[in-house]
Amino acid sequence: MSQISKEIILAIKKEADPEKAKRSQRFFKTGSGEYAEGDLFLGVTVPKQRLIVKNFKDQVVLEDLLELIINPYHEIRLITLLLLVELFKKAQTQKEKKPIVDFYLAHSAFVNNWDLVDISADKILGQYLFEISQKKGFQEVSKLLINLANSDLLWERRIAVLSTFPFIRAEQFFPTLELAKLLMEDEEDLIHKAVGWLLREVGKHNEQALTIFLDQHALQMPRTMLRYAIEKFPETKRQFYLKKS
């Protein structure tokens, strides 16, 4: 383990709070049979985690993160992902960005809770795929997103969904809508919420695009997915789709 890695772990453990750790383990569903079964927490607040990232972001290199990303403690993995985001931001070329993306995908099994996915997927994989698609077209990246969306691993499916965020910001809705159709029969509520959230974002940019999608698919959508998707609609329009489902 590198010296910087050791210093990061010491800085994190210095801020540990056992009582907050217990609360976090309940909040993040770490009990037997729950989606984050066995995950461990130190009880470090998010502001303190972000301060640690700020203190180390200009010192780390990718190799420093190799042992941190597989650490059993949730906060250490979270800080690792935030540092990985910072490395991606500093990378200037596709050649510099690719090892960071490869690292992210190779360790996706450790991006194993919704907050870990949500702070990283769009900023690393999503942004990388968006940039490639602008030069080479969406077909160049669609295979990877579809493979992730078909994964047996819940977190890889959520990574796929969240990675379409940069496309939505650019008002390119096709990737999100295609994954929404693909994941409509997913059994996990966390996927229903993620897809519904991203559909809602589509609607914020273009309500007509979301309306057309709902007119075609609302009847097949899980209730949670639909409720998230229509959350920002006027009440009469919300009730129209809720009554159809």
mmCIF file of C-alpha atoms in Angstrom:
data_model
loop_
_atom_site.group_PDB
_atom_site.id
_atom_site.type_symbol
_atom_site.label_atom_id
_atom_site.label_comp_id
_atom_site.label_asym_id
_atom_site.label_seq_id
_atom_site.Cartn_x
_atom_site.Cartn_y
_atom_site.Cartn_z
ATOM 1 C CA MET A 1 0.000 0.000 0.000
ATOM 2 C CA SER A 2 1.341 3.433 -0.939
ATOM 3 C CA GLN A 3 2.114 6.095 1.626
ATOM 4 C CA ILE A 4 -0.701 8.313 0.344
ATOM 5 C CA SER A 5 -3.163 5.415 0.663
ATOM 6 C CA LYS A 6 -2.124 4.894 4.267
ATOM 7 C CA GLU A 7 -2.517 8.593 4.999
ATOM 8 C CA ILE A 8 -6.014 8.637 3.479
ATOM 9 C CA ILE A 9 -7.112 5.685 5.612
ATOM 10 C CA LEU A 10 -5.699 7.312 8.757
ATOM 11 C CA ALA A 11 -7.480 10.584 7.964
ATOM 12 C CA ILE A 12 -10.784 8.758 7.471
ATOM 13 C CA LYS A 13 -10.520 6.618 10.588
ATOM 14 C CA LYS A 14 -9.653 9.714 12.639
ATOM 15 C CA GLU A 15 -13.172 11.014 11.898
ATOM 16 C CA ALA A 16 -14.966 7.755 12.762
ATOM 17 C CA ASP A 17 -18.116 7.906 14.897
ATOM 18 C CA PRO A 18 -19.383 4.483 16.090
ATOM 19 C CA GLU A 19 -22.916 5.732 16.768
ATOM 20 C CA LYS A 20 -23.252 7.259 13.318
ATOM 21 C CA ALA A 21 -21.826 4.034 11.879
ATOM 22 C CA LYS A 22 -24.687 2.063 13.427
ATOM 23 C CA ARG A 23 -27.251 4.474 11.991
ATOM 24 C CA SER A 24 -25.627 4.297 8.565
ATOM 25 C CA GLN A 25 -25.713 0.515 8.569
ATOM 26 C CA ARG A 26 -29.470 0.637 9.152
ATOM 27 C CA PHE A 27 -30.056 3.403 6.595
ATOM 28 C CA PHE A 28 -28.049 1.680 3.866
ATOM 29 C CA LYS A 29 -29.752 -1.704 4.357
ATOM 30 C CA THR A 30 -26.796 -3.808 5.475
ATOM 31 C CA GLY A 31 -28.790 -6.469 7.308
ATOM 32 C CA SER A 32 -29.217 -10.097 6.340
ATOM 33 C CA GLY A 33 -30.976 -10.398 2.980
ATOM 34 C CA GLU A 34 -30.903 -6.656 2.331
ATOM 35 C CA TYR A 35 -29.308 -5.116 -0.754
ATOM 36 C CA ALA A 36 -26.100 -4.034 1.054
ATOM 37 C CA GLU A 37 -25.796 -7.047 3.311
ATOM 38 C CA GLY A 38 -22.543 -7.035 5.265
ATOM 39 C CA ASP A 39 -21.345 -3.550 4.286
ATOM 40 C CA LEU A 40 -19.328 -1.867 7.048
ATOM 41 C CA PHE A 41 -19.349 1.783 8.106
ATOM 42 C CA LEU A 42 -17.009 3.981 10.124
ATOM 43 C CA GLY A 43 -19.536 6.758 10.691
ATOM 44 C CA VAL A 44 -17.812 9.621 8.864
ATOM 45 C CA THR A 45 -20.074 12.478 7.791
ATOM 46 C CA VAL A 46 -20.288 13.472 4.123
ATOM 47 C CA PRO A 47 -18.811 16.988 4.731
ATOM 48 C CA LYS A 48 -15.788 15.401 6.427
ATOM 49 C CA GLN A 49 -15.445 12.899 3.595
ATOM 50 C CA ARG A 50 -15.436 15.692 1.034
ATOM 51 C CA LEU A 51 -12.860 17.637 3.062
ATOM 52 C CA ILE A 52 -10.575 14.593 3.015
ATOM 53 C CA VAL A 53 -11.010 14.409 -0.763
ATOM 54 C CA LYS A 54 -10.100 18.094 -1.058
ATOM 55 C CA ASN A 55 -6.969 17.545 1.028
ATOM 56 C CA PHE A 56 -5.712 14.600 -1.045
ATOM 57 C CA LYS A 57 -7.034 15.147 -4.583
ATOM 58 C CA ASP A 58 -3.834 16.812 -5.812
ATOM 59 C CA GLN A 59 -1.594 14.098 -4.346
ATOM 60 C CA VAL A 60 -3.120 10.814 -5.497
ATOM 61 C CA VAL A 61 -2.432 8.859 -8.650
ATOM 62 C CA LEU A 62 -4.507 5.963 -9.938
ATOM 63 C CA GLU A 63 -2.234 3.333 -8.379
ATOM 64 C CA ASP A 64 -2.898 4.800 -4.907
ATOM 65 C CA LEU A 65 -6.549 3.787 -5.238
ATOM 66 C CA LEU A 66 -6.021 0.100 -5.998
ATOM 67 C CA GLU A 67 -6.233 -1.088 -2.407
ATOM 68 C CA LEU A 68 -8.632 1.613 -1.258
ATOM 69 C CA ILE A 69 -11.429 0.671 -3.665
ATOM 70 C CA ILE A 70 -11.579 -2.879 -2.269
ATOM 71 C CA ASN A 71 -11.570 -1.738 1.365
ATOM 72 C CA PRO A 72 -14.444 -3.226 3.416
ATOM 73 C CA TYR A 73 -15.446 0.179 4.830
ATOM 74 C CA HIS A 74 -18.058 2.077 2.860
ATOM 75 C CA GLU A 75 -16.638 5.550 3.488
ATOM 76 C CA ILE A 76 -13.192 4.536 2.271
ATOM 77 C CA ARG A 77 -14.682 3.265 -0.985
ATOM 78 C CA LEU A 78 -16.783 6.422 -1.302
ATOM 79 C CA ILE A 79 -13.765 8.676 -0.852
ATOM 80 C CA THR A 80 -11.854 6.531 -3.338
ATOM 81 C CA LEU A 81 -14.591 7.083 -5.920
ATOM 82 C CA LEU A 82 -14.631 10.824 -5.284
ATOM 83 C CA LEU A 83 -10.854 10.878 -5.793
ATOM 84 C CA LEU A 84 -11.324 8.868 -8.988
ATOM 85 C CA VAL A 85 -13.788 11.518 -10.188
ATOM 86 C CA GLU A 86 -11.157 14.175 -9.491
ATOM 87 C CA LEU A 87 -8.561 12.234 -11.491
ATOM 88 C CA PHE A 88 -11.029 11.980 -14.378
ATOM 89 C CA LYS A 89 -11.665 15.737 -14.284
ATOM 90 C CA LYS A 90 -7.939 16.413 -14.573
ATOM 91 C CA ALA A 91 -7.447 14.016 -17.502
ATOM 92 C CA GLN A 92 -7.317 15.958 -20.759
ATOM 93 C CA THR A 93 -7.475 13.326 -23.466
ATOM 94 C CA GLN A 94 -9.337 10.093 -24.151
ATOM 95 C CA LYS A 95 -6.025 8.291 -23.776
ATOM 96 C CA GLU A 96 -5.638 9.707 -20.246
ATOM 97 C CA LYS A 97 -9.273 9.051 -19.342
ATOM 98 C CA LYS A 98 -9.469 5.442 -20.523
ATOM 99 C CA PRO A 99 -7.346 3.897 -17.685
ATOM 100 C CA ILE A 100 -9.597 5.657 -15.157
ATOM 101 C CA VAL A 101 -12.725 4.278 -16.826
ATOM 102 C CA ASP A 102 -11.145 0.825 -17.079
ATOM 103 C CA PHE A 103 -10.324 0.977 -13.359
ATOM 104 C CA TYR A 104 -13.918 1.950 -12.587
ATOM 105 C CA LEU A 105 -15.411 -0.892 -14.615
ATOM 106 C CA ALA A 106 -12.897 -3.442 -13.314
ATOM 107 C CA HIS A 107 -13.936 -2.604 -9.750
ATOM 108 C CA SER A 108 -17.685 -2.155 -10.304
ATOM 109 C CA ALA A 109 -18.399 -4.912 -7.765
ATOM 110 C CA PHE A 110 -17.080 -2.531 -5.090
ATOM 111 C CA VAL A 111 -19.298 0.341 -6.267
ATOM 112 C CA ASN A 112 -21.895 -1.528 -4.303
ATOM 113 C CA ASN A 113 -24.475 0.835 -2.938
ATOM 114 C CA TRP A 114 -26.737 3.440 -4.490
ATOM 115 C CA ASP A 115 -24.788 6.414 -3.136
ATOM 116 C CA LEU A 116 -21.499 5.030 -4.484
ATOM 117 C CA VAL A 117 -23.053 4.631 -7.930
ATOM 118 C CA ASP A 118 -24.759 8.003 -7.866
ATOM 119 C CA ILE A 119 -21.620 10.028 -7.041
ATOM 120 C CA SER A 120 -19.532 8.383 -9.732
ATOM 121 C CA ALA A 121 -21.300 6.745 -12.688
ATOM 122 C CA ASP A 122 -22.304 9.819 -14.681
ATOM 123 C CA LYS A 123 -19.104 11.716 -13.850
ATOM 124 C CA ILE A 124 -16.741 8.934 -14.961
ATOM 125 C CA LEU A 125 -18.296 6.344 -17.257
ATOM 126 C CA GLY A 126 -21.188 8.505 -18.429
ATOM 127 C CA GLN A 127 -19.038 11.486 -19.342
ATOM 128 C CA TYR A 128 -16.501 9.252 -21.096
ATOM 129 C CA LEU A 129 -19.151 7.508 -23.172
ATOM 130 C CA PHE A 130 -20.843 10.797 -23.994
ATOM 131 C CA GLU A 131 -17.590 12.250 -25.318
ATOM 132 C CA ILE A 132 -16.942 9.169 -27.450
ATOM 133 C CA SER A 133 -20.496 9.206 -28.805
ATOM 134 C CA GLN A 134 -20.153 12.818 -29.961
ATOM 135 C CA LYS A 135 -17.249 11.794 -32.188
ATOM 136 C CA LYS A 136 -18.193 8.277 -33.236
ATOM 137 C CA GLY A 137 -21.946 8.028 -32.699
ATOM 138 C CA PHE A 138 -24.027 6.319 -30.033
ATOM 139 C CA GLN A 139 -23.575 2.855 -31.518
ATOM 140 C CA GLU A 140 -19.957 2.975 -30.363
ATOM 141 C CA VAL A 141 -21.049 3.043 -26.729
ATOM 142 C CA SER A 142 -24.465 1.373 -26.732
ATOM 143 C CA LYS A 143 -23.087 -2.170 -26.441
ATOM 144 C CA LEU A 144 -21.353 -1.387 -23.148
ATOM 145 C CA LEU A 145 -24.437 0.278 -21.661
ATOM 146 C CA ILE A 146 -26.675 -2.595 -22.737
ATOM 147 C CA ASN A 147 -24.245 -5.165 -21.317
ATOM 148 C CA LEU A 148 -24.238 -3.338 -17.988
ATOM 149 C CA ALA A 149 -28.033 -3.023 -18.044
ATOM 150 C CA ASN A 150 -28.270 -6.797 -18.563
ATOM 151 C CA SER A 151 -25.832 -7.584 -15.761
ATOM 152 C CA ASP A 152 -26.791 -9.910 -12.918
ATOM 153 C CA LEU A 153 -25.229 -7.340 -10.594
ATOM 154 C CA LEU A 154 -27.747 -4.772 -9.373
ATOM 155 C CA TRP A 155 -25.109 -2.069 -9.098
ATOM 156 C CA GLU A 156 -23.911 -2.477 -12.681
ATOM 157 C CA ARG A 157 -27.487 -2.041 -13.881
ATOM 158 C CA ARG A 158 -27.760 1.159 -11.846
ATOM 159 C CA ILE A 159 -24.395 2.322 -13.224
ATOM 160 C CA ALA A 160 -25.797 1.872 -16.739
ATOM 161 C CA VAL A 161 -28.837 4.022 -15.965
ATOM 162 C CA LEU A 162 -26.937 6.808 -14.224
ATOM 163 C CA SER A 163 -24.363 6.883 -17.012
ATOM 164 C CA THR A 164 -26.979 8.330 -19.351
ATOM 165 C CA PHE A 165 -27.151 11.582 -17.351
ATOM 166 C CA PRO A 166 -24.642 13.473 -19.559
ATOM 167 C CA PHE A 167 -26.740 12.587 -22.606
ATOM 168 C CA ILE A 168 -29.852 14.039 -20.957
ATOM 169 C CA ARG A 169 -28.011 17.266 -20.125
ATOM 170 C CA ALA A 170 -27.184 17.545 -23.836
ATOM 171 C CA GLU A 171 -30.858 16.799 -24.657
ATOM 172 C CA GLN A 172 -29.980 13.466 -26.224
ATOM 173 C CA PHE A 173 -32.663 11.256 -24.697
ATOM 174 C CA PHE A 174 -32.363 8.057 -26.731
ATOM 175 C CA PRO A 175 -29.896 6.247 -24.374
ATOM 176 C CA THR A 176 -32.066 6.843 -21.308
ATOM 177 C CA LEU A 177 -35.285 5.864 -23.054
ATOM 178 C CA GLU A 178 -33.762 2.707 -24.505
ATOM 179 C CA LEU A 179 -32.441 1.567 -21.119
ATOM 180 C CA ALA A 180 -35.786 2.426 -19.527
ATOM 181 C CA LYS A 181 -37.504 0.008 -21.921
ATOM 182 C CA LEU A 182 -34.868 -2.636 -21.283
ATOM 183 C CA LEU A 183 -35.170 -2.369 -17.486
ATOM 184 C CA MET A 184 -38.938 -2.097 -17.251
ATOM 185 C CA GLU A 185 -39.244 -5.655 -15.942
ATOM 186 C CA ASP A 186 -36.303 -5.444 -13.545
ATOM 187 C CA GLU A 187 -37.160 -6.918 -10.158
ATOM 188 C CA GLU A 188 -35.227 -4.414 -8.046
ATOM 189 C CA ASP A 189 -36.907 -1.337 -6.597
ATOM 190 C CA LEU A 190 -33.581 0.539 -6.668
ATOM 191 C CA ILE A 191 -33.561 0.151 -10.448
ATOM 192 C CA HIS A 192 -37.185 1.294 -10.728
ATOM 193 C CA LYS A 193 -36.276 4.416 -8.740
ATOM 194 C CA ALA A 194 -33.163 5.109 -10.820
ATOM 195 C CA VAL A 195 -34.962 4.727 -14.147
ATOM 196 C CA GLY A 196 -37.876 6.847 -12.930
ATOM 197 C CA TRP A 197 -35.473 9.537 -11.735
ATOM 198 C CA LEU A 198 -33.703 9.690 -15.100
ATOM 199 C CA LEU A 199 -37.035 9.760 -16.952
ATOM 200 C CA ARG A 200 -38.069 12.673 -14.746
ATOM 201 C CA GLU A 201 -34.857 14.439 -15.816
ATOM 202 C CA VAL A 202 -35.801 13.832 -19.449
ATOM 203 C CA GLY A 203 -39.146 15.478 -18.704
ATOM 204 C CA LYS A 204 -37.463 18.510 -17.151
ATOM 205 C CA HIS A 205 -35.617 19.091 -20.418
ATOM 206 C CA ASN A 206 -38.412 18.075 -22.767
ATOM 207 C CA GLU A 207 -41.828 17.253 -21.356
ATOM 208 C CA GLN A 208 -43.106 16.171 -24.749
ATOM 209 C CA ALA A 209 -40.387 13.513 -25.093
ATOM 210 C CA LEU A 210 -41.341 12.033 -21.726
ATOM 211 C CA THR A 211 -45.063 12.253 -22.519
ATOM 212 C CA ILE A 212 -44.607 10.326 -25.768
ATOM 213 C CA PHE A 213 -42.635 7.654 -23.903
ATOM 214 C CA LEU A 214 -45.276 7.367 -21.182
ATOM 215 C CA ASP A 215 -48.120 7.146 -23.682
ATOM 216 C CA GLN A 216 -46.389 4.089 -25.123
ATOM 217 C CA HIS A 217 -45.111 2.439 -21.941
ATOM 218 C CA ALA A 218 -46.911 3.678 -18.808
ATOM 219 C CA LEU A 219 -49.096 0.576 -18.596
ATOM 220 C CA GLN A 220 -46.037 -1.697 -18.445
ATOM 221 C CA MET A 221 -43.984 0.429 -16.045
ATOM 222 C CA PRO A 222 -43.581 -0.579 -12.393
ATOM 223 C CA ARG A 223 -45.555 1.755 -10.160
ATOM 224 C CA THR A 224 -42.461 3.171 -8.455
ATOM 225 C CA MET A 225 -40.779 3.915 -11.783
ATOM 226 C CA LEU A 226 -43.885 5.691 -13.032
ATOM 227 C CA ARG A 227 -44.343 7.744 -9.853
ATOM 228 C CA TYR A 228 -40.758 8.965 -9.993
ATOM 229 C CA ALA A 229 -41.027 9.765 -13.709
ATOM 230 C CA ILE A 230 -44.162 11.928 -13.383
ATOM 231 C CA GLU A 231 -43.254 13.622 -10.105
ATOM 232 C CA LYS A 232 -42.867 17.081 -11.685
ATOM 233 C CA PHE A 233 -45.970 16.903 -13.872
ATOM 234 C CA PRO A 234 -49.001 19.088 -13.069
ATOM 235 C CA GLU A 235 -51.361 17.227 -10.738
ATOM 236 C CA THR A 236 -54.029 16.565 -13.354
ATOM 237 C CA LYS A 237 -51.453 15.047 -15.692
ATOM 238 C CA ARG A 238 -49.953 12.997 -12.860
ATOM 239 C CA GLN A 239 -53.343 11.575 -11.968
ATOM 240 C CA PHE A 240 -54.041 10.747 -15.605
ATOM 241 C CA TYR A 241 -50.997 8.472 -15.781
ATOM 242 C CA LEU A 242 -51.477 7.015 -12.311
ATOM 243 C CA LYS A 243 -55.016 5.985 -13.201
ATOM 244 C CA LYS A 244 -53.785 4.356 -16.414
ATOM 245 C CA SER A 245 -51.233 2.200 -14.613
#
